[in-house]
Amino acid sequence: MGQRPLTDFATMKARALLIYLAMIPGPHSRDELAHLLWSDMPDRQAKKNLRNTLPNLKALVGPHLMITRHALALNRDHACEVDVEQFCAALNAPQTSTDLEGLRDATALYRDDFLSGFYVREAHAFEDWGTIEREHLRTIAIEGLLTLVEHALEQGVYELGLEATRRLLTLDPWRETAHQHRMRLLAYTGQRGAALAQYETCRQVMLEELGVEPLADTTELYEQIKEGSLPLPPPKAMMVSSPRGSVDVDWSDFPKRAPFYGRGDELATLRHWLLEEQACLVGLFGIGGQGKSALAAEVAWSLIDEPYTKPKPHGSSLANGAFDRILWRSLVNAPPFETMVSGWLAFLTGDETARAQGHIDDQLSALFEHLRQQRCLLVLDDVDRILRPESETHPVDKGYEQLIEQMGQRVHRSSLLLVSRDCPKVLDTEEASATDMRRLQLRGLTVEAGLQLIQLYGLDVASEAADLLIERYSGHPLALKLVIQAAQTFFADDPGAFFADLTDNLLILDDLRHVIDQQLAVLLPLERSLLIRLAATGCEPVTFQTLWGSFGGDQPLLKSAVLEALSRLRRWSLLETSDRGFSLQPIMTAYVKQYLQESPDKGAPEALSP
C-alpha cells in the first residue's frame, strides 16, 4: 500500500478476500464472499466470519475498501494498480508485428503462476476460482510468448526469440511448435549442435509425458538442420507500421480480435443497422456470458476491415455508411462520465490535453460538435455497470443517461453501440424501432455454432451427446466453455459419461455462478421472489395471473409492483416471454434452484407448484 507491502493480515482468508476484490472489479454481495471463503459452513456462521474479517481488512487498506450492508468492493477511485489487470490489458491490446518491445514488456509482466504457493485451508470455492484463473492467465502468457516468438522470427531479432522460447518451454514444455521455433532460432544464430540437441529434448519430453514421437514437421526440420539444407531465414522486416485502411481507431480500450464462431446472422444484422441504416443508437443485450462483447468486438473489427469510402451525410449505400473513427470504452469499472468524455475529446481533437469542461450539458455539446463533423462509431461495453439502481456503492452518473438519450434526439452523423445486460428505457419501447434506434436481444448459440465451439476446444464426444449438451445449456457460450473444460480436465477418458450426468442436473460452475451473482446482486426482494417462483415450474411458462395469485393478494398496489418487477427482469435479460407467459432459461432455473434459495435470510417465498 503506497509501495509498502501489506503483512498484517489476521488470517489467510483476509488476504484471500483482498485478492479476490482486487481481481474482480465491482461490488460483491456478502453472500457471494461468504460462500467463496467459508462454503463448508452454514450461511449464518459464514457471514459472521466475513463480518469478523472486515475490521482487519479495513485497518490495512483504509479508504480503498468500500463496505455497505449488502456488498463489498475495492474503491477504484483511489490510486490502485493491479498487476494482473496491467498484464491482461497489455496483451489484449492490438499487437502489430513491429511492436516487439511492447510484446516483450507485456509478457515480462508474467513472472510466475497466479497465486503460486498461496493456499487457503477449507476454502474450496476460492481454490476452484484460483485454479481457473491461474490456467486462464497462463494461457494468455503462453499465447503472448508465442506471438512474440513468431514476430521475432519474422523480423530477425533472434536473441529475443530465443529468450521467449526459453520462457515458453518453461511454462509449456509439451508445446511442440515452441520446440520447432527454438530449433530454427538456434540454427539461424549458428548454434547447429544446440538446435539438434533441442530436437532430442523435444523427443524425450513427448515420449515420456505423452507417449508419442514428435510430429513429422519437427523431424523434417531436424533433418534439414542436420544436413545443412535448412532454407535461409527470411529477410528482416522493416520496422514500420501501416494503418489499417483509412479508419482512425482509438486503441486504448479496444479488445483483441478473438476466434469467432456462429453469430453470422447477428453480425450481419448489426452491420446492416450501422452501415446501411446508419442507426444513431444500437443496443446489444443479453444475459451475462452470452457473448455480447465478443460479437460487438467482431462488429468493430469488421468495420475496420471495411473497404473505405469517405462517408457522406446522407445515403444508404454500404460505402456511404462507413465510419471515420471508431472508439471503444469498457465501463466495467464505471469511470466518471467526465473522465470518459475527456478521453474521447482528446482522441477526436488530436489534443492529448483536451478535457471535458463545465456542466454535463457543456460536455455533451462539445462531444456532439465532433459527432456532427465526423462519422464516429462509439462503443460502450458493460453499460449495465452504470445503469444499476442508485446506491451507496453505485451512484448513477447522469452524464451517461443523458448521452444515451441525446444520441437519439440530437442531429449528428454518428452511432452509439451499447453492450449491456440491461436495456435502457429509451430502447425498451415500441417507438424506438420506428426511429433510427435499434436493439438486438442475443440468444444462445445454435446447435451448429455450439458444435463449432466444441470442436474448437478439441473435445471428442459423440454428436448425440454434444447436441444434448448444447440443448440443455440453451447454447450459452460461457456455460458450454466451462463444462467442456471441466470434461477435458476431470473426465478426459469418457467425457460422454460426464455429459450424461447433466441430463437432469445442470452444472453451474463457479465462473458462471460469479457472472450470474453479479447480475442478480442488484435485484430487489420482489424480483428475487419472482425468479424463485418461476424456477419452481422448471422452464414451463407461467401466466401473469398465476404469478400474481401466488402472492395471495388482489391489491392493485401489489399487482402494479409485480408488473413493474417483471418489466425490470425482462430488461435485465433474465426473463423469457411468450404468448404462454413468463419463464426462465434452463441455466437460470438451475442457478436459482441451487443457489438463490440457499440463504433463508433472503426471505424466499413458497415456490409455485410445477
Coordinates of C-alpha atoms in Angstrom, one line a residue:
M1 CA 0.0 0.0 0.0
G2 CA 1.8 3.1 -1.2
Q3 CA 4.8 1.0 -2.1
R4 CA 4.5 -0.6 1.3
P5 CA 3.9 -4.4 1.5
L6 CA 0.8 -5.5 3.5
T7 CA 1.9 -8.1 6.0
D8 CA -0.5 -7.7 9.0
F9 CA -3.4 -9.9 7.7
A10 CA -5.1 -11.5 10.7
T11 CA -5.8 -14.7 8.6
M12 CA -5.1 -16.1 5.2
K13 CA -8.7 -15.7 4.4
A14 CA -8.4 -11.9 4.9
R15 CA -5.6 -11.9 2.4
A16 CA -7.6 -14.1 0.0
L17 CA -10.6 -11.7 0.3
L18 CA -8.5 -8.7 -0.7
I19 CA -7.0 -10.6 -3.6
Y20 CA -10.5 -11.6 -4.9
L21 CA -11.8 -8.0 -4.6
A22 CA -8.7 -6.7 -6.5
M23 CA -9.0 -9.3 -9.2
I24 CA -12.7 -8.8 -10.0
P25 CA -13.8 -5.1 -10.0
G26 CA -17.2 -4.1 -8.8
P27 CA -19.4 -4.8 -5.8
H28 CA -19.6 -8.4 -4.5
S29 CA -22.5 -9.4 -2.3
R30 CA -21.8 -10.6 1.2
D31 CA -23.5 -13.9 0.4
E32 CA -21.1 -14.4 -2.5
L33 CA -18.0 -13.7 -0.5
A34 CA -19.1 -15.8 2.5
H35 CA -19.7 -18.7 0.2
L36 CA -16.4 -18.1 -1.5
L37 CA -14.3 -18.5 1.7
W38 CA -16.5 -20.5 4.1
S39 CA -18.5 -22.7 1.7
D40 CA -18.4 -25.7 4.1
M41 CA -20.1 -23.8 6.9
P42 CA -23.8 -22.8 7.5
D43 CA -24.7 -19.5 5.9
R44 CA -25.1 -17.7 9.2
Q45 CA -21.7 -18.8 10.5
A46 CA -20.0 -18.0 7.1
K47 CA -21.5 -14.4 7.2
K48 CA -20.4 -14.0 10.8
N49 CA -16.8 -15.0 9.8
L50 CA -16.9 -12.5 7.0
R51 CA -18.0 -9.7 9.3
N52 CA -15.2 -10.6 11.7
T53 CA -12.7 -10.4 8.9
L54 CA -13.7 -6.9 7.7
P55 CA -12.2 -4.8 10.5
N56 CA -8.7 -6.2 9.9
L57 CA -9.0 -5.6 6.2
K58 CA -10.4 -2.1 6.7
A59 CA -7.5 -1.3 9.0
L60 CA -5.0 -2.4 6.4
V61 CA -6.4 -0.7 3.3
G62 CA -8.5 2.1 4.7
P63 CA -10.4 4.1 2.0
H64 CA -9.6 1.5 -0.7
L65 CA -12.2 -0.8 0.8
M66 CA -15.9 0.1 0.3
I67 CA -18.3 -1.7 2.7
T68 CA -22.1 -1.5 2.7
R69 CA -24.7 -3.6 4.5
H70 CA -25.0 -5.9 1.5
A71 CA -21.8 -5.7 -0.5
L72 CA -18.1 -5.1 -0.6
A73 CA -15.9 -3.6 -3.3
L74 CA -12.4 -2.2 -3.9
N75 CA -12.6 1.5 -4.4
R76 CA -11.0 2.2 -7.8
D77 CA -11.4 5.9 -7.3
H78 CA -8.3 5.8 -5.1
A79 CA -4.9 5.1 -6.6
C80 CA -5.0 1.4 -7.2
E81 CA -2.9 -0.7 -9.6
V82 CA -3.4 -4.5 -10.1
D83 CA -0.6 -6.2 -12.0
V84 CA -2.9 -8.8 -13.4
E85 CA -5.0 -6.1 -15.0
Q86 CA -1.9 -4.5 -16.4
F87 CA -0.8 -7.8 -17.8
C88 CA -4.1 -8.7 -19.4
A89 CA -4.6 -5.1 -20.8
A90 CA -1.1 -5.1 -22.3
L91 CA -1.6 -8.5 -24.1
N92 CA -5.3 -7.8 -25.1
A93 CA -4.2 -4.5 -26.8
P94 CA -3.8 -4.8 -30.6
Q95 CA -0.3 -6.1 -31.4
T96 CA 1.5 -5.3 -34.6
S97 CA 4.4 -7.4 -35.9
T98 CA 6.7 -4.4 -35.4
D99 CA 5.9 -3.8 -31.8
L100 CA 8.4 -6.2 -30.4
E101 CA 9.3 -4.0 -27.4
G102 CA 5.7 -3.7 -26.4
L103 CA 5.2 -7.5 -26.6
R104 CA 8.4 -8.2 -24.7
D105 CA 7.3 -5.8 -21.9
A106 CA 3.8 -7.2 -21.8
T107 CA 5.0 -10.8 -21.4
A108 CA 7.6 -9.8 -18.9
L109 CA 4.8 -8.9 -16.5
Y110 CA 4.0 -12.6 -16.1
R111 CA 6.7 -13.6 -13.6
D112 CA 5.1 -16.7 -12.1
D113 CA 1.8 -18.6 -12.0
F114 CA -1.1 -16.7 -10.4
L115 CA -1.1 -17.2 -6.6
S116 CA 1.8 -19.7 -6.8
G117 CA 2.4 -21.2 -3.4
F118 CA -0.7 -19.4 -1.9
Y119 CA -3.1 -21.8 -0.2
V120 CA -6.2 -21.2 2.0
R121 CA -7.5 -24.0 4.1
E122 CA -11.1 -25.0 3.9
A123 CA -11.9 -22.6 1.1
H124 CA -12.8 -24.9 -1.8
A125 CA -14.7 -22.3 -3.8
F126 CA -11.8 -19.9 -3.6
E127 CA -9.3 -22.6 -4.6
D128 CA -11.5 -23.6 -7.6
W129 CA -11.7 -20.0 -8.7
G130 CA -7.9 -19.6 -8.3
T131 CA -7.3 -22.7 -10.3
I132 CA -9.4 -21.5 -13.2
E133 CA -7.9 -18.0 -13.1
R134 CA -4.4 -19.5 -12.9
E135 CA -4.9 -21.5 -16.1
H136 CA -6.6 -18.6 -17.8
L137 CA -3.6 -16.3 -17.1
R138 CA -1.1 -19.0 -18.0
T139 CA -2.9 -19.4 -21.4
I140 CA -2.7 -15.7 -22.0
A141 CA 1.0 -15.7 -21.2
I142 CA 1.7 -18.7 -23.5
E143 CA -0.2 -17.1 -26.4
G144 CA 1.6 -13.8 -25.9
L145 CA 5.0 -15.5 -25.9
L146 CA 4.1 -17.5 -29.0
T147 CA 3.2 -14.3 -30.7
L148 CA 6.4 -12.7 -29.6
V149 CA 8.5 -15.6 -30.9
E150 CA 6.7 -15.5 -34.3
H151 CA 7.3 -11.8 -34.7
A152 CA 10.9 -12.1 -33.6
L153 CA 11.4 -14.7 -36.3
E154 CA 9.8 -12.5 -38.9
Q155 CA 12.0 -9.5 -38.1
G156 CA 15.2 -11.5 -37.5
V157 CA 15.5 -10.5 -33.8
Y158 CA 16.7 -13.9 -32.9
E159 CA 18.1 -13.4 -29.4
L160 CA 14.8 -12.0 -28.3
G161 CA 13.1 -15.0 -29.9
L162 CA 15.4 -17.4 -28.1
E163 CA 14.7 -15.8 -24.7
A164 CA 11.0 -16.0 -25.4
T165 CA 11.1 -19.7 -26.4
R166 CA 13.1 -20.4 -23.2
R167 CA 10.3 -18.9 -21.1
L168 CA 7.6 -20.5 -23.3
L169 CA 9.0 -24.0 -22.8
T170 CA 9.3 -23.5 -19.1
L171 CA 5.6 -22.8 -19.0
D172 CA 4.5 -25.4 -21.6
P173 CA 7.3 -28.0 -22.2
W174 CA 4.9 -30.1 -24.3
R175 CA 4.2 -27.4 -26.9
E176 CA 5.9 -28.8 -30.0
T177 CA 5.6 -25.6 -32.0
A178 CA 7.8 -23.9 -29.4
H179 CA 10.4 -26.6 -29.8
Q180 CA 10.3 -26.1 -33.6
H181 CA 10.7 -22.3 -33.2
R182 CA 13.7 -22.8 -30.8
M183 CA 15.4 -25.2 -33.2
R184 CA 15.0 -22.8 -36.0
L185 CA 16.3 -19.8 -34.0
L186 CA 19.3 -21.8 -32.7
A187 CA 20.1 -22.8 -36.3
Y188 CA 19.7 -19.2 -37.6
T189 CA 22.2 -18.0 -34.9
G190 CA 24.8 -20.6 -35.9
Q191 CA 24.2 -23.0 -33.0
R192 CA 23.6 -26.1 -35.0
G193 CA 24.6 -28.5 -32.3
A194 CA 22.2 -26.9 -29.8
A195 CA 19.4 -27.0 -32.4
L196 CA 19.9 -30.7 -32.9
A197 CA 20.0 -31.2 -29.1
Q198 CA 16.7 -29.3 -28.8
Y199 CA 15.1 -31.9 -31.1
E200 CA 16.3 -34.7 -28.7
T201 CA 14.9 -32.7 -25.8
C202 CA 11.6 -32.4 -27.6
R203 CA 11.5 -36.1 -28.5
Q204 CA 12.3 -37.1 -24.9
V205 CA 9.5 -34.9 -23.4
M206 CA 7.0 -36.1 -26.0
L207 CA 7.8 -39.8 -25.3
E208 CA 7.9 -39.6 -21.5
E209 CA 4.9 -37.4 -21.0
L210 CA 2.6 -38.1 -23.9
G211 CA 3.9 -41.4 -25.3
V212 CA 4.2 -40.2 -28.8
E213 CA 7.0 -39.3 -31.3
P214 CA 7.5 -35.7 -32.5
L215 CA 5.4 -34.6 -35.4
A216 CA 6.7 -35.2 -39.0
D217 CA 7.2 -31.5 -39.4
T218 CA 9.5 -31.4 -36.4
T219 CA 11.5 -34.4 -37.6
E220 CA 11.8 -32.9 -41.1
L221 CA 13.1 -29.7 -39.5
Y222 CA 15.7 -31.7 -37.6
E223 CA 16.9 -33.5 -40.8
Q224 CA 17.2 -30.2 -42.6
I225 CA 19.4 -28.7 -39.8
K226 CA 21.4 -31.9 -39.6
E227 CA 22.1 -32.0 -43.4
G228 CA 22.6 -28.3 -43.7
S229 CA 19.6 -27.9 -46.0
L230 CA 17.6 -25.5 -43.8
P231 CA 16.3 -22.7 -46.0
L232 CA 17.8 -19.3 -45.3
P233 CA 16.0 -17.1 -42.8
P234 CA 13.5 -14.6 -44.3
P235 CA 14.9 -11.1 -44.8
K236 CA 14.4 -8.9 -41.7
A237 CA 11.1 -7.0 -41.8
M238 CA 11.3 -3.2 -41.9
M239 CA 10.3 -1.7 -38.6
V240 CA 7.4 0.4 -39.9
S241 CA 3.8 0.2 -39.2
S242 CA 1.0 1.0 -41.5
P243 CA -2.6 1.9 -40.7
R244 CA -5.4 -0.5 -41.4
G245 CA -7.4 1.2 -44.2
S246 CA -8.4 4.8 -43.5
V247 CA -10.5 4.3 -40.4
D248 CA -8.9 6.1 -37.4
V249 CA -9.2 3.8 -34.3
D250 CA -8.7 4.6 -30.7
W251 CA -6.9 1.5 -29.5
S252 CA -6.8 2.4 -25.8
D253 CA -9.6 0.1 -24.7
F254 CA -10.1 -1.8 -28.0
P255 CA -10.5 -5.6 -27.5
K256 CA -8.2 -8.1 -29.1
R257 CA -9.7 -9.9 -32.0
A258 CA -10.7 -13.5 -30.9
P259 CA -11.8 -16.6 -32.8
F260 CA -15.4 -16.1 -33.9
Y261 CA -17.9 -18.9 -34.4
G262 CA -21.6 -18.7 -35.1
R263 CA -23.5 -15.4 -34.8
G264 CA -23.3 -14.8 -38.5
D265 CA -26.9 -13.6 -38.7
E266 CA -26.5 -11.3 -35.7
L267 CA -23.2 -9.9 -37.1
A268 CA -25.0 -9.2 -40.4
T269 CA -27.9 -7.5 -38.7
L270 CA -25.7 -5.2 -36.6
R271 CA -23.6 -4.3 -39.6
H272 CA -26.8 -3.5 -41.6
W273 CA -28.1 -1.2 -38.9
L274 CA -24.8 0.6 -38.6
L275 CA -23.8 0.8 -42.2
E276 CA -27.0 0.7 -44.3
E277 CA -29.5 2.3 -41.9
Q278 CA -26.9 4.4 -40.1
A279 CA -28.8 3.9 -36.9
C280 CA -27.9 6.5 -34.3
L281 CA -28.3 4.2 -31.3
V282 CA -28.0 0.4 -31.3
G283 CA -28.3 -1.8 -28.3
L284 CA -26.9 -5.4 -27.9
F285 CA -28.4 -7.1 -24.9
G286 CA -28.3 -10.5 -23.2
I287 CA -27.7 -12.4 -20.0
G288 CA -24.1 -12.5 -18.7
G289 CA -21.8 -14.9 -20.6
Q290 CA -23.9 -14.9 -23.7
G291 CA -21.1 -13.5 -25.9
K292 CA -22.2 -9.9 -26.3
S293 CA -18.8 -8.3 -26.0
A294 CA -17.3 -10.9 -28.4
L295 CA -19.9 -10.1 -31.0
A296 CA -19.5 -6.4 -30.6
A297 CA -15.8 -6.7 -31.0
E298 CA -16.2 -8.7 -34.2
V299 CA -18.6 -6.0 -35.5
A300 CA -16.0 -3.3 -34.7
W301 CA -13.1 -5.2 -36.3
S302 CA -15.2 -5.9 -39.4
L303 CA -15.8 -2.2 -39.8
I304 CA -12.1 -1.5 -39.5
D305 CA -11.6 -4.0 -42.3
E306 CA -14.3 -2.5 -44.4
P307 CA -13.2 -1.1 -47.8
Y308 CA -13.3 2.6 -47.0
T309 CA -15.0 5.4 -48.9
K310 CA -15.4 8.8 -47.5
P311 CA -18.7 9.0 -45.7
K312 CA -21.4 11.3 -46.8
P313 CA -24.0 12.9 -44.6
H314 CA -26.9 11.0 -46.2
G315 CA -27.3 7.9 -48.3
S316 CA -27.9 4.2 -47.8
S317 CA -25.0 2.5 -49.7
L318 CA -22.5 0.4 -47.7
A319 CA -19.6 2.7 -48.5
N320 CA -21.5 5.8 -47.5
G321 CA -22.2 4.3 -44.1
A322 CA -18.5 3.7 -43.3
F323 CA -17.0 5.4 -40.3
D324 CA -14.2 7.9 -40.0
R325 CA -13.4 6.9 -36.4
I326 CA -14.1 4.1 -34.0
L327 CA -13.8 4.4 -30.3
W328 CA -14.3 1.6 -27.7
R329 CA -14.7 2.1 -24.0
S330 CA -15.3 -0.5 -21.3
L331 CA -17.4 0.7 -18.4
V332 CA -16.5 -2.3 -16.2
N333 CA -15.0 0.0 -13.6
A334 CA -17.7 2.6 -14.1
P335 CA -15.4 5.6 -14.9
P336 CA -16.9 9.0 -14.2
F337 CA -18.6 10.4 -17.3
E338 CA -16.3 13.4 -17.4
T339 CA -13.3 11.1 -17.5
M340 CA -14.7 9.1 -20.4
V341 CA -15.7 12.1 -22.4
S342 CA -12.3 13.7 -21.8
G343 CA -10.6 10.7 -23.4
W344 CA -13.0 10.8 -26.4
L345 CA -12.4 14.5 -26.9
A346 CA -8.6 14.1 -26.7
F347 CA -8.8 11.5 -29.4
L348 CA -11.3 13.3 -31.6
T349 CA -9.4 16.6 -31.4
G350 CA -5.9 15.1 -31.6
D351 CA -5.0 17.1 -28.5
E352 CA -4.0 14.9 -25.6
T353 CA -4.6 17.7 -23.1
A354 CA -8.2 18.2 -24.2
R355 CA -10.6 17.8 -21.2
A356 CA -14.3 18.0 -20.7
Q357 CA -15.2 21.3 -19.2
G358 CA -18.2 22.7 -17.3
H359 CA -21.6 21.1 -16.7
I360 CA -22.7 17.9 -18.3
D361 CA -24.6 19.9 -20.9
D362 CA -21.4 21.7 -21.9
Q363 CA -19.5 18.4 -22.1
L364 CA -22.2 16.8 -24.3
S365 CA -22.3 19.9 -26.5
A366 CA -18.5 19.7 -27.1
L367 CA -18.8 16.0 -27.9
F368 CA -21.7 16.3 -30.3
E369 CA -19.9 19.1 -32.2
H370 CA -17.4 16.4 -33.2
L371 CA -20.0 13.8 -33.8
R372 CA -21.6 16.1 -36.4
Q373 CA -18.4 16.9 -38.1
Q374 CA -17.1 13.3 -38.3
R375 CA -18.9 9.9 -38.6
C376 CA -17.9 8.1 -35.5
L377 CA -18.8 4.7 -34.0
L378 CA -18.8 4.9 -30.2
V379 CA -18.9 1.6 -28.4
L380 CA -19.7 1.3 -24.7
D381 CA -19.2 -2.1 -23.2
D382 CA -20.5 -3.3 -19.8
V383 CA -23.1 -0.5 -19.8
D384 CA -25.1 -2.2 -17.1
R385 CA -22.4 -1.1 -14.7
I386 CA -23.6 2.5 -15.0
L387 CA -27.3 1.6 -15.3
R388 CA -27.6 0.0 -11.9
P389 CA -30.0 1.4 -9.3
E390 CA -28.6 4.3 -7.4
S391 CA -26.9 3.1 -4.2
E392 CA -24.1 3.9 -1.9
T393 CA -21.6 1.9 -3.9
H394 CA -23.0 2.7 -7.3
P395 CA -24.4 6.3 -7.7
V396 CA -26.0 6.8 -11.0
D397 CA -23.9 9.0 -13.3
K398 CA -26.4 11.2 -15.0
G399 CA -24.0 12.0 -17.8
Y400 CA -24.2 8.5 -19.3
E401 CA -28.0 8.6 -19.2
Q402 CA -28.1 11.9 -21.0
L403 CA -25.6 10.7 -23.6
I404 CA -27.8 7.7 -24.4
E405 CA -30.9 9.7 -24.6
Q406 CA -29.4 12.5 -26.7
M407 CA -27.9 10.2 -29.2
G408 CA -31.5 9.7 -30.4
Q409 CA -32.5 13.3 -30.1
R410 CA -29.7 15.5 -31.4
V411 CA -28.7 16.0 -35.0
H412 CA -25.4 14.2 -35.8
R413 CA -23.8 11.7 -38.1
S414 CA -22.5 9.1 -35.7
S415 CA -23.6 5.9 -34.0
L416 CA -23.5 4.6 -30.4
L417 CA -23.4 0.9 -29.8
L418 CA -24.4 -0.2 -26.3
V419 CA -23.3 -3.6 -25.0
S420 CA -25.2 -4.5 -21.8
R421 CA -27.1 -7.0 -19.7
D422 CA -29.7 -4.2 -19.0
C423 CA -31.7 -2.5 -21.7
P424 CA -32.1 1.3 -21.1
K425 CA -35.7 2.5 -21.1
V426 CA -35.1 4.7 -24.2
L427 CA -34.6 1.5 -26.2
D428 CA -37.3 -0.6 -24.4
T429 CA -40.2 0.9 -26.3
E430 CA -42.2 0.2 -29.4
E431 CA -41.5 3.7 -30.6
A432 CA -37.7 3.1 -30.7
S433 CA -37.9 0.7 -33.6
A434 CA -39.9 3.3 -35.6
T435 CA -37.0 5.7 -35.3
D436 CA -33.3 5.2 -36.1
M437 CA -32.7 3.3 -32.9
R438 CA -32.4 -0.5 -32.9
R439 CA -32.0 -3.3 -30.3
L440 CA -30.8 -6.9 -30.6
Q441 CA -31.6 -9.4 -27.8
L442 CA -28.8 -12.0 -28.0
R443 CA -29.9 -15.6 -27.6
G444 CA -27.8 -18.8 -27.2
L445 CA -25.7 -20.3 -29.9
T446 CA -27.4 -22.5 -32.5
V447 CA -26.6 -26.3 -32.4
E448 CA -24.3 -25.8 -35.4
A449 CA -22.4 -22.9 -33.7
G450 CA -22.2 -24.9 -30.5
L451 CA -20.7 -27.8 -32.3
Q452 CA -18.1 -25.4 -33.7
L453 CA -17.2 -24.3 -30.2
I454 CA -16.9 -27.9 -29.0
Q455 CA -14.6 -28.7 -32.0
L456 CA -12.6 -25.5 -31.3
Y457 CA -11.7 -26.9 -27.8
G458 CA -10.8 -30.3 -29.3
L459 CA -13.4 -32.3 -27.3
D460 CA -14.0 -35.8 -28.7
V461 CA -17.6 -36.6 -27.9
A462 CA -20.5 -38.3 -29.8
S463 CA -22.7 -36.0 -31.8
E464 CA -25.8 -37.0 -29.8
A465 CA -24.1 -36.1 -26.5
A466 CA -22.9 -32.8 -28.0
D467 CA -26.4 -31.9 -29.3
L468 CA -27.8 -32.7 -25.8
L469 CA -25.2 -30.6 -24.1
I470 CA -25.9 -27.6 -26.3
E471 CA -29.7 -28.0 -25.9
R472 CA -29.5 -28.4 -22.1
Y473 CA -27.5 -25.2 -21.8
S474 CA -29.5 -23.3 -24.4
G475 CA -26.4 -22.7 -26.4
H476 CA -25.0 -20.4 -23.6
P477 CA -21.3 -19.9 -24.7
L478 CA -19.7 -19.4 -21.3
A479 CA -21.5 -22.3 -19.8
L480 CA -20.5 -24.5 -22.7
K481 CA -16.9 -23.5 -22.4
L482 CA -16.7 -24.2 -18.7
V483 CA -18.4 -27.5 -19.0
I484 CA -16.1 -28.5 -21.9
Q485 CA -13.0 -27.5 -19.9
A486 CA -14.3 -29.5 -16.9
A487 CA -14.9 -32.6 -19.0
Q488 CA -11.4 -32.3 -20.5
T489 CA -9.8 -31.9 -17.1
F490 CA -11.6 -34.4 -15.0
F491 CA -13.3 -36.8 -17.5
A492 CA -10.8 -37.0 -20.3
D493 CA -11.2 -40.8 -20.7
D494 CA -15.0 -40.6 -21.1
P495 CA -16.5 -37.1 -21.4
G496 CA -19.7 -38.6 -22.7
A497 CA -20.4 -40.1 -19.3
F498 CA -19.9 -36.7 -17.7
F499 CA -22.4 -35.2 -20.1
A500 CA -24.9 -37.9 -19.4
D501 CA -24.9 -36.8 -15.7
L502 CA -26.0 -33.3 -16.9
T503 CA -29.3 -34.6 -18.3
D504 CA -31.2 -33.9 -15.2
N505 CA -29.0 -31.6 -13.2
L506 CA -27.2 -28.7 -14.9
L507 CA -23.7 -28.0 -13.6
I508 CA -23.3 -24.3 -12.7
L509 CA -19.5 -23.8 -12.4
D510 CA -18.0 -21.1 -10.3
D511 CA -17.1 -18.7 -13.2
L512 CA -20.7 -18.9 -14.5
R513 CA -22.1 -18.5 -11.0
H514 CA -20.0 -15.4 -10.5
V515 CA -21.3 -13.9 -13.6
I516 CA -24.9 -14.6 -12.6
D517 CA -24.2 -13.5 -9.0
Q518 CA -23.1 -10.1 -10.3
Q519 CA -26.3 -9.7 -12.4
L520 CA -28.6 -10.7 -9.5
A521 CA -26.8 -8.7 -6.9
V522 CA -28.9 -5.6 -7.8
L523 CA -32.3 -7.3 -7.7
L524 CA -34.9 -6.2 -5.3
P525 CA -36.6 -8.7 -2.9
L526 CA -39.7 -8.9 -5.1
E527 CA -37.7 -9.6 -8.2
R528 CA -35.8 -12.4 -6.4
S529 CA -39.1 -13.8 -5.3
L530 CA -40.4 -13.9 -8.8
L531 CA -37.3 -15.7 -10.0
I532 CA -37.8 -18.4 -7.3
R533 CA -41.4 -18.9 -8.2
L534 CA -40.6 -19.2 -11.9
A535 CA -37.8 -21.6 -11.2
A536 CA -40.2 -23.9 -9.4
T537 CA -42.0 -24.6 -12.6
G538 CA -38.9 -25.7 -14.4
C539 CA -38.8 -23.9 -17.8
E540 CA -42.5 -24.0 -18.3
P541 CA -44.2 -20.6 -19.0
V542 CA -46.3 -19.1 -16.2
T543 CA -49.1 -16.6 -16.8
F544 CA -49.2 -13.3 -15.1
Q545 CA -52.4 -14.2 -13.3
T546 CA -50.8 -17.3 -11.9
L547 CA -47.8 -15.4 -10.7
W548 CA -49.8 -12.6 -9.2
G549 CA -52.1 -15.1 -7.5
S550 CA -49.2 -17.0 -5.9
F551 CA -48.7 -13.9 -3.6
G552 CA -52.2 -14.5 -2.2
G553 CA -53.4 -11.0 -2.7
D554 CA -55.5 -8.9 -5.1
Q555 CA -54.4 -5.4 -4.1
P556 CA -53.9 -3.0 -7.0
L557 CA -50.6 -1.9 -5.5
L558 CA -49.2 -5.4 -5.4
K559 CA -50.4 -6.0 -9.0
S560 CA -48.6 -2.9 -10.1
A561 CA -45.5 -3.8 -8.2
V562 CA -45.4 -7.3 -9.8
L563 CA -45.8 -5.9 -13.3
E564 CA -43.0 -3.4 -12.7
A565 CA -40.7 -6.1 -11.3
L566 CA -41.4 -8.4 -14.3
S567 CA -40.6 -5.5 -16.6
R568 CA -37.2 -5.0 -14.9
L569 CA -36.4 -8.7 -15.1
R570 CA -37.2 -8.6 -18.8
R571 CA -34.9 -5.6 -19.4
W572 CA -32.2 -7.4 -17.5
S573 CA -32.4 -10.3 -19.9
L574 CA -33.4 -12.6 -17.0
L575 CA -36.9 -13.4 -18.2
E576 CA -38.2 -15.2 -21.3
T577 CA -41.6 -14.0 -22.6
S578 CA -44.0 -15.7 -25.0
D579 CA -47.7 -15.9 -25.7
R580 CA -48.0 -18.6 -22.9
G581 CA -46.5 -16.4 -20.3
F582 CA -43.1 -15.9 -18.5
S583 CA -40.3 -18.4 -18.0
L584 CA -36.6 -18.7 -17.2
Q585 CA -33.8 -20.2 -19.3
P586 CA -32.6 -23.6 -18.1
I587 CA -29.3 -22.1 -16.8
M588 CA -31.2 -19.5 -14.7
T589 CA -33.6 -22.1 -13.5
A590 CA -30.7 -24.3 -12.3
Y591 CA -28.9 -21.4 -10.7
V592 CA -32.0 -20.2 -8.8
K593 CA -32.8 -23.7 -7.5
Q594 CA -29.2 -24.4 -6.5
Y595 CA -28.1 -21.0 -5.1
L596 CA -30.8 -18.4 -4.7
Q597 CA -32.7 -20.4 -2.1
E598 CA -29.7 -21.4 -0.1
S599 CA -29.9 -18.5 2.3
P600 CA -33.2 -18.4 4.3
D601 CA -32.4 -14.8 5.4
K602 CA -33.2 -13.6 1.9
G603 CA -36.9 -14.1 2.6
A604 CA -37.5 -16.6 -0.2
P605 CA -41.3 -17.2 -0.6
E606 CA -43.0 -20.5 -1.1
A607 CA -42.4 -21.6 -4.6
L608 CA -45.2 -22.4 -7.1
S609 CA -46.0 -26.0 -7.7
P610 CA -44.8 -27.2 -11.2

